[in-house]
XYZ file of N, CA and C in Angstrom:
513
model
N 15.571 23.461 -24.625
C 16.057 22.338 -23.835
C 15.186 22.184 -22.588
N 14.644 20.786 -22.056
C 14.069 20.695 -20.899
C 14.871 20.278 -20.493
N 14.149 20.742 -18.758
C 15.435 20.214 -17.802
C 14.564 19.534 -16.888
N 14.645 18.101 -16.568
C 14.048 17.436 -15.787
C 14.049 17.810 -14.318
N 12.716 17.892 -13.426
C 13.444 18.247 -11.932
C 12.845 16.787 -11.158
N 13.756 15.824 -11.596
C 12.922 14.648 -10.874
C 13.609 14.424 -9.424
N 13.400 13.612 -8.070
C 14.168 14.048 -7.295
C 13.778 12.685 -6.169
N 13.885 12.805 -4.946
C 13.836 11.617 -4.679
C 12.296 11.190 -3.613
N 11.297 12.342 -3.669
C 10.020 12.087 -3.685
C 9.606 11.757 -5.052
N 10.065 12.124 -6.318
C 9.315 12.343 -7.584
C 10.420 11.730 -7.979
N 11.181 10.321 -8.097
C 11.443 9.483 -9.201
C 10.930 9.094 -10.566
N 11.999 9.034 -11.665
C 11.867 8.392 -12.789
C 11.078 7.408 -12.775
N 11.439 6.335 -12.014
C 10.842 5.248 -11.829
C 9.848 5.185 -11.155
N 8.930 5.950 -10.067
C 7.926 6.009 -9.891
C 6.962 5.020 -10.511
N 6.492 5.556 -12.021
C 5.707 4.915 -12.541
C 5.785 3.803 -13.116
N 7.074 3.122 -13.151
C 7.198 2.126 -13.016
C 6.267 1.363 -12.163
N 6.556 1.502 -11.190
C 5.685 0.765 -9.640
C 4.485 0.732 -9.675
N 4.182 1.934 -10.524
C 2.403 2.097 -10.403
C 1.699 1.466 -11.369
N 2.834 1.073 -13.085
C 2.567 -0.118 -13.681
C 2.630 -1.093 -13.453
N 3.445 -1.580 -12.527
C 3.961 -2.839 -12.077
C 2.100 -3.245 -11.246
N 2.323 -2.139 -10.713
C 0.744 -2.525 -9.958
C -0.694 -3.141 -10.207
N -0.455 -1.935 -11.908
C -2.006 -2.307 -12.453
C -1.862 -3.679 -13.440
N -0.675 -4.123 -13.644
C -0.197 -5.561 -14.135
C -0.652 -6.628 -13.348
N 0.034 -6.458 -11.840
C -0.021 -7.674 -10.914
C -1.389 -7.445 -10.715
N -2.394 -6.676 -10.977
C -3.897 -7.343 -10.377
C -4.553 -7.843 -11.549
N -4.069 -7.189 -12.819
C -5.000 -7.646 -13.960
C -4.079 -9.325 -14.282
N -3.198 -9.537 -13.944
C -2.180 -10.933 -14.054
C -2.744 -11.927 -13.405
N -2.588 -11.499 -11.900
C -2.953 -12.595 -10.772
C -4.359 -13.127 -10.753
N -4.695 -11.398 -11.001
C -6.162 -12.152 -10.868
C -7.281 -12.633 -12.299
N -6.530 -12.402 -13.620
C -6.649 -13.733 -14.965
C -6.243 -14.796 -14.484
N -4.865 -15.220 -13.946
C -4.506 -16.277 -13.102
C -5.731 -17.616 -12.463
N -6.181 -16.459 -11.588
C -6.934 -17.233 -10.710
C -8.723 -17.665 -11.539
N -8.796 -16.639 -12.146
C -9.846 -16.540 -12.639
C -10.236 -17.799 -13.910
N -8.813 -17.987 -14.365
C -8.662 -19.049 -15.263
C -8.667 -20.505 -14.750
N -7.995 -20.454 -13.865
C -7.512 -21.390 -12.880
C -9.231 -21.861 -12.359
N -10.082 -21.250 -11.621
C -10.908 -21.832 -11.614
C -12.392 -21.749 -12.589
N -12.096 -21.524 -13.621
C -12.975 -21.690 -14.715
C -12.253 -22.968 -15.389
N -11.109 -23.252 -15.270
C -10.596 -24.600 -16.006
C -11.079 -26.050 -15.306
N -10.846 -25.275 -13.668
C -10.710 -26.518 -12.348
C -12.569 -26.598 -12.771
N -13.413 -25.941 -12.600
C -14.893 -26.195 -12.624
C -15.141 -26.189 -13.525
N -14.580 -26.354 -14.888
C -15.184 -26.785 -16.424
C -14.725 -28.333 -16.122
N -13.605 -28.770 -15.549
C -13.600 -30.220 -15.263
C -14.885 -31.020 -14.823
N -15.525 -30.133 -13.943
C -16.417 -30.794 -13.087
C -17.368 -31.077 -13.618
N -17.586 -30.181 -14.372
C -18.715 -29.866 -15.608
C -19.116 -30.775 -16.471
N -17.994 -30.872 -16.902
C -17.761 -31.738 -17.725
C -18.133 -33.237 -17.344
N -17.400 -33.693 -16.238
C -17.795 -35.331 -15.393
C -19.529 -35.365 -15.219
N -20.085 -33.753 -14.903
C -21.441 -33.664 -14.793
C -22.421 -33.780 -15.950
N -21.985 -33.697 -16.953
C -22.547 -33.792 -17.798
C -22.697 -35.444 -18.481
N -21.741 -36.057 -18.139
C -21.917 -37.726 -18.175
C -22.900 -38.355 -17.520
N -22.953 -37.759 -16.387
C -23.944 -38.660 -15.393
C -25.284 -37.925 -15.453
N -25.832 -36.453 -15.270
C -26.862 -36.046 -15.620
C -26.839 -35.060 -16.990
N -26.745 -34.583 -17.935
C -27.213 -33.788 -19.115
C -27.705 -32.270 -18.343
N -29.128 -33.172 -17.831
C -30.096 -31.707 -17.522
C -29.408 -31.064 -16.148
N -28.653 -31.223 -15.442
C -28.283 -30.222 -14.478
C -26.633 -29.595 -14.908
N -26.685 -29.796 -16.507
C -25.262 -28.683 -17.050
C -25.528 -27.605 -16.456
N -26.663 -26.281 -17.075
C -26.682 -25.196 -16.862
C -26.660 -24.814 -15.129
N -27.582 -25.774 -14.116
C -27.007 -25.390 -12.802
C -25.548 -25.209 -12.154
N -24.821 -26.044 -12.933
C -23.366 -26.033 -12.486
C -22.334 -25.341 -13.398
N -22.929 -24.415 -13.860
C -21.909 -23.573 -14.582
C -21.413 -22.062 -14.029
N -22.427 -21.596 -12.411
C -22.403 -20.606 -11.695
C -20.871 -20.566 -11.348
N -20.040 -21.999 -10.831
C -18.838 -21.920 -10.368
C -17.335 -20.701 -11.514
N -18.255 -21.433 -12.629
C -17.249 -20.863 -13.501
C -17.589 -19.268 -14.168
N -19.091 -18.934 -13.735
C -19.591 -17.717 -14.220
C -18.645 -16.742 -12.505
N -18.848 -17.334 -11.828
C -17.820 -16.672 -9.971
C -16.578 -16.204 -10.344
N -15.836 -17.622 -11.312
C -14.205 -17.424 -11.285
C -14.378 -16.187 -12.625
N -15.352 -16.178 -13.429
C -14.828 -14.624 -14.621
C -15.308 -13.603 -13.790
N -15.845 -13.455 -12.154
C -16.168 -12.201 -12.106
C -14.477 -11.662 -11.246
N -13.900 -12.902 -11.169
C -13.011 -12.870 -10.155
C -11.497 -11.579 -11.374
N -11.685 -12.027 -12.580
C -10.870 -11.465 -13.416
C -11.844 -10.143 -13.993
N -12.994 -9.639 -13.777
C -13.533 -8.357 -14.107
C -12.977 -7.631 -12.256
N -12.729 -8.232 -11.283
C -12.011 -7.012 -10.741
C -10.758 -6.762 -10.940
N -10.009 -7.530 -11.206
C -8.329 -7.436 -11.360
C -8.288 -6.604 -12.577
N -9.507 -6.670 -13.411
C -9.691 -5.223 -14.603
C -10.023 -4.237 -14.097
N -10.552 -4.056 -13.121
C -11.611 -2.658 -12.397
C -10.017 -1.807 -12.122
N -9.530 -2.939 -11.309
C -8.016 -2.451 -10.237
C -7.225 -2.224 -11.553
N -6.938 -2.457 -12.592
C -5.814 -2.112 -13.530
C -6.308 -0.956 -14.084
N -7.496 -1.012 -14.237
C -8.013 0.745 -14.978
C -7.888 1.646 -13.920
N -7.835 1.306 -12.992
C -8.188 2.444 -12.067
C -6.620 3.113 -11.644
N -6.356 2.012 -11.216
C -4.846 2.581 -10.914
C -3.928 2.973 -12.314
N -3.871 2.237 -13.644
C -3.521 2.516 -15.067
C -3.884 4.378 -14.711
N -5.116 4.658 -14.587
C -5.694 6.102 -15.128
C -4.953 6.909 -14.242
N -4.487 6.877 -12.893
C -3.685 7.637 -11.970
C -2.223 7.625 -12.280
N -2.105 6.797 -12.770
C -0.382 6.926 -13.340
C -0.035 8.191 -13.627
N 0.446 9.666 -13.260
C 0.378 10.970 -14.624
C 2.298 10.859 -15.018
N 2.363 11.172 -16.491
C 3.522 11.156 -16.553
C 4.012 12.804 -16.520
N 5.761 12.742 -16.700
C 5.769 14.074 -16.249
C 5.403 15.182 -17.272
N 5.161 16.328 -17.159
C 4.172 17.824 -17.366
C 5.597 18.794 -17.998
N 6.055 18.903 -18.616
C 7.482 19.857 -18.918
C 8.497 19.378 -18.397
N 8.970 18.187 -17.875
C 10.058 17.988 -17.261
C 9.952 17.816 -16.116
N 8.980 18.442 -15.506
C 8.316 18.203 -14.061
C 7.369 17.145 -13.642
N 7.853 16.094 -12.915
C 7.723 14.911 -12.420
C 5.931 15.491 -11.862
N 4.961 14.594 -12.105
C 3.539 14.593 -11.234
C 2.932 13.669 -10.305
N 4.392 12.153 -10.283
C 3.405 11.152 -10.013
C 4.529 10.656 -8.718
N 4.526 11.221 -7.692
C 5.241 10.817 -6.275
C 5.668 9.239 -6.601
N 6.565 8.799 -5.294
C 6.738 7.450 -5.204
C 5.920 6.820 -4.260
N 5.272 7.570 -3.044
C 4.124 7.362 -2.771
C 2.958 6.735 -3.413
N 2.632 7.523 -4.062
C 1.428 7.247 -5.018
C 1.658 5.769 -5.634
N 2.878 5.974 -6.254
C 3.697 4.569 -7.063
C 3.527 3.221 -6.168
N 4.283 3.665 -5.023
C 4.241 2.468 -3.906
C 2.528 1.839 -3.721
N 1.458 2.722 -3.670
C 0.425 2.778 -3.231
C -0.212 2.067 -4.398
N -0.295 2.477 -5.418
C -0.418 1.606 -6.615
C -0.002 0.061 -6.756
N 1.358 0.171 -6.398
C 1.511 -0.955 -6.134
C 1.175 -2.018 -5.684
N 0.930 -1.825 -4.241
C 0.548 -2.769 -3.216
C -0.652 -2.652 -3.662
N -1.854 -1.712 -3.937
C -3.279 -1.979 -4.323
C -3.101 -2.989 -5.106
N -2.365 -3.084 -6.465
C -2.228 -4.302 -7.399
C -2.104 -5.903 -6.816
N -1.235 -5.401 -6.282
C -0.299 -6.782 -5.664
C -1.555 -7.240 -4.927
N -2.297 -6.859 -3.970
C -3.630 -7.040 -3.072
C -4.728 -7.722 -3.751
N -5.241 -7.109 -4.765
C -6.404 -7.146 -5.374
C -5.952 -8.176 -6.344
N -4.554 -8.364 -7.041
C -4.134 -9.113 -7.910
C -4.250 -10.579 -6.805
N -3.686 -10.702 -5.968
C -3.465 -12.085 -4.709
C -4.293 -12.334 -4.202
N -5.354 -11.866 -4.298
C -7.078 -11.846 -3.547
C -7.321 -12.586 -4.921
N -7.625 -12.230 -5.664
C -8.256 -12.874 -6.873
C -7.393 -14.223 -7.220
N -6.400 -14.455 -6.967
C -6.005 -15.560 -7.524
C -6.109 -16.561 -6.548
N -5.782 -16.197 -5.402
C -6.964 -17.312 -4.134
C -8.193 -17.666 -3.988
N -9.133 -16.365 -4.854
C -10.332 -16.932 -4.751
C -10.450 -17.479 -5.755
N -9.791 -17.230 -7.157
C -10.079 -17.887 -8.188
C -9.824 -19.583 -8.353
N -8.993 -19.776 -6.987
C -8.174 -21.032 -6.833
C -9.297 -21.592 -6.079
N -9.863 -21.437 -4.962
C -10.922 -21.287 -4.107
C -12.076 -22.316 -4.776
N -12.610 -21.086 -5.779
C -13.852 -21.519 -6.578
C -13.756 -22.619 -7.542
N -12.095 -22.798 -8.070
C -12.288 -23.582 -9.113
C -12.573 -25.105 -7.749
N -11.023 -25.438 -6.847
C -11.597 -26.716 -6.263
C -12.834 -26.556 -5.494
N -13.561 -25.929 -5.206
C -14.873 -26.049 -4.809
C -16.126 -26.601 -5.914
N -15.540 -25.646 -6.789
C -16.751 -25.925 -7.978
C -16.560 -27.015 -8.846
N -15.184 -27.631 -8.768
C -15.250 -29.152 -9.637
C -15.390 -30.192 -8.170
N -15.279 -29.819 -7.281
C -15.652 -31.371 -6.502
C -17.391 -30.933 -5.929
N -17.565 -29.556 -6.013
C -18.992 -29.396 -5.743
C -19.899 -29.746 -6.841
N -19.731 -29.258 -8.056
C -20.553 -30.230 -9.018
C -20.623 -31.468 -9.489
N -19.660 -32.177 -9.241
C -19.137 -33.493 -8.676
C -20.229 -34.601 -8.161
N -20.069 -34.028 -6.901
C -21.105 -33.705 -5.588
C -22.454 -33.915 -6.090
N -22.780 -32.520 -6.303
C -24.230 -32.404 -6.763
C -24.362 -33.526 -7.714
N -23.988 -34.163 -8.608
C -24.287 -35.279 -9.694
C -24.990 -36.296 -8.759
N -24.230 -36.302 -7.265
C -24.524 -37.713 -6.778
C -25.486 -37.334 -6.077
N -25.584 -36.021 -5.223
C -26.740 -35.778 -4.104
C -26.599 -34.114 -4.436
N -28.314 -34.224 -5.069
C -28.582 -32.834 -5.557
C -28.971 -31.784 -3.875
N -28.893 -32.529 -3.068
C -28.833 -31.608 -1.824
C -27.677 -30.455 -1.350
N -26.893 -31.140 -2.133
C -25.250 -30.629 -1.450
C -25.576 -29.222 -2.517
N -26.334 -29.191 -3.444
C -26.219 -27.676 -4.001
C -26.115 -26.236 -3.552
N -27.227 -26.284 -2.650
C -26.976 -24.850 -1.541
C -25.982 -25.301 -0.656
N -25.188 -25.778 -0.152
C -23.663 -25.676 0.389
C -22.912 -25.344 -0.455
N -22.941 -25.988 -1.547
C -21.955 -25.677 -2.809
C -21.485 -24.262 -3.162
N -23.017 -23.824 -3.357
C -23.049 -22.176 -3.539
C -22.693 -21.185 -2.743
N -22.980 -21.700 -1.053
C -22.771 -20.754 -0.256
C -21.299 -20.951 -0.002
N -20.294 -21.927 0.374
C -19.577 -21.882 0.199
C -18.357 -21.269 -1.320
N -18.931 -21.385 -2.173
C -18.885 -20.600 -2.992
C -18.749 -18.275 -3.340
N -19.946 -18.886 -2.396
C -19.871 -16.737 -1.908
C -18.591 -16.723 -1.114
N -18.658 -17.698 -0.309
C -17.650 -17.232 0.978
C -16.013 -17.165 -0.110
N -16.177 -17.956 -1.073
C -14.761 -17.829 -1.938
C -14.485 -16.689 -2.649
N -16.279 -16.393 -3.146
C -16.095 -15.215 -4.112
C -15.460 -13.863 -3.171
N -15.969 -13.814 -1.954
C -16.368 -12.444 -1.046
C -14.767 -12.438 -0.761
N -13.354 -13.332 -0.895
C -12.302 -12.960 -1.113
C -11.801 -12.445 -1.880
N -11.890 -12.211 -3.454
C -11.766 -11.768 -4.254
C -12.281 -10.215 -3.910
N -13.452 -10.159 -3.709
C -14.023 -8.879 -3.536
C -13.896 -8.075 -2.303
N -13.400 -8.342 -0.888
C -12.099 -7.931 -0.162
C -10.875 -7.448 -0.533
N -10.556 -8.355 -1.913
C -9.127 -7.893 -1.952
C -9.760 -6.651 -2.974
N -10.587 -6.969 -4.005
C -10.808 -5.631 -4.399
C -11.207 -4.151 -3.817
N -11.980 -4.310 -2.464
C -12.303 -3.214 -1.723
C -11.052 -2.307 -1.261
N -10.331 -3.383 -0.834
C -9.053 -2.833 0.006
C -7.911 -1.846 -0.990
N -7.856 -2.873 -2.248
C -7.140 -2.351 -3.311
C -7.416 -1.117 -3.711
N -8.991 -0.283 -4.030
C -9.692 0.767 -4.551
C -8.916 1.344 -3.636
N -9.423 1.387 -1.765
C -8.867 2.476 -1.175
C -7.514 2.474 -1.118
N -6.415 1.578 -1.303
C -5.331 1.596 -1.385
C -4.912 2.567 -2.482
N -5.568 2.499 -3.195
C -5.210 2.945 -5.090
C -5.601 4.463 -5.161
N -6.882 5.027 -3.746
C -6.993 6.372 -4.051
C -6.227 7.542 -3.190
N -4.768 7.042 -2.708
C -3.841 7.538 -1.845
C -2.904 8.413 -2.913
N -3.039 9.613 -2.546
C -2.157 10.328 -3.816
C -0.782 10.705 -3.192
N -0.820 11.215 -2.166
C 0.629 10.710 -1.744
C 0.917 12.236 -1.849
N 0.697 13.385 -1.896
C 0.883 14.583 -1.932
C 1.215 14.723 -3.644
N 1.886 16.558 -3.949
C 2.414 16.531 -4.948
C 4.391 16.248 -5.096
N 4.692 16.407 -6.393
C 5.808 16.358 -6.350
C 6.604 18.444 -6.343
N 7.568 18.511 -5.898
C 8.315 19.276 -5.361
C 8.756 20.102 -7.144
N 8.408 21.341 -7.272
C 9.080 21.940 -8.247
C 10.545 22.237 -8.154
């Protein structure tokens, strides 16, 4: 017979939270990532009526919004792999840790879906744009980083959020 020693640093539910975590970043930030690969395939699309040959320049917007959903994957593996379940009955994964997981998700997941939101209306009224005045391209883009470099904030913050172990749990 095992006998569980779970307790109220080392909850059942713990890992709950710490799934809940690596969900909300790989969620939010497909979300966003979709969101503006749909919003700048619009644009794309209008661009391709009026010029043909400047498709492939205006497809960077939507190559930005899939990098925006390869971090909300980085943040779900990472925090996914720290999850430990319990060892003989004996709890390994604090609520600390859980909580910490969490909010890394929730962060890195809400970063990405702003920037993914970001890039898409930028990149369908910026290629837009560019159809009519191929000048506006380097604004387009740089404004563009400044959308991406949210996404990748929320991912920075999330990593160190995510490598907080929170001590062990109590035998």
């Amino acid at each position: 017979m095992v006998v569980e020693n779970f307790g109220e640093a080392c909850p059942a539910s713990a890992p709950f939270f710490g799934f809940m975590g690596a969900a909300a970043a790989l969620i939010f930030a497909n979300l966003g990532a979709a969101y503006g690969t749909a919003k700048s395939g619009v644009g794309i699309c209008s661009m391709g009526v009026m010029h043909p040959g400047l498709i492939m320049k205006s497809i960077i917007p939507v190559v930005m919004a899939g990098v925006i959903g390869i971090y909300g994957f980085i943040i779900a593996v990472v925090v996914g792999t720290k999850i430990k379940e319990p060892n003989g009955g004996n709890p390994q994964y604090t609520l600390f840790a859980a909580f910490g997981h969490l909010g890394s998700g929730l962060t890195g997941g809400l970063s990405g879906l702003a920037a993914g939101m970001a890039i898409g209306i930028v990149g369908d009224a910026g290629v837009r744009a560019t159809a009519q005045q191929p000048k506006l391209f380097v604004g387009m883009i740089l404004i563009l980083i400044f959308a991406e470099a949210l996404g990748l904030y929320g991912l920075i913050v999330a990593l160190i959020m995510s490598s907080s172990t929170g001590g062990t749990c109590p035998v």
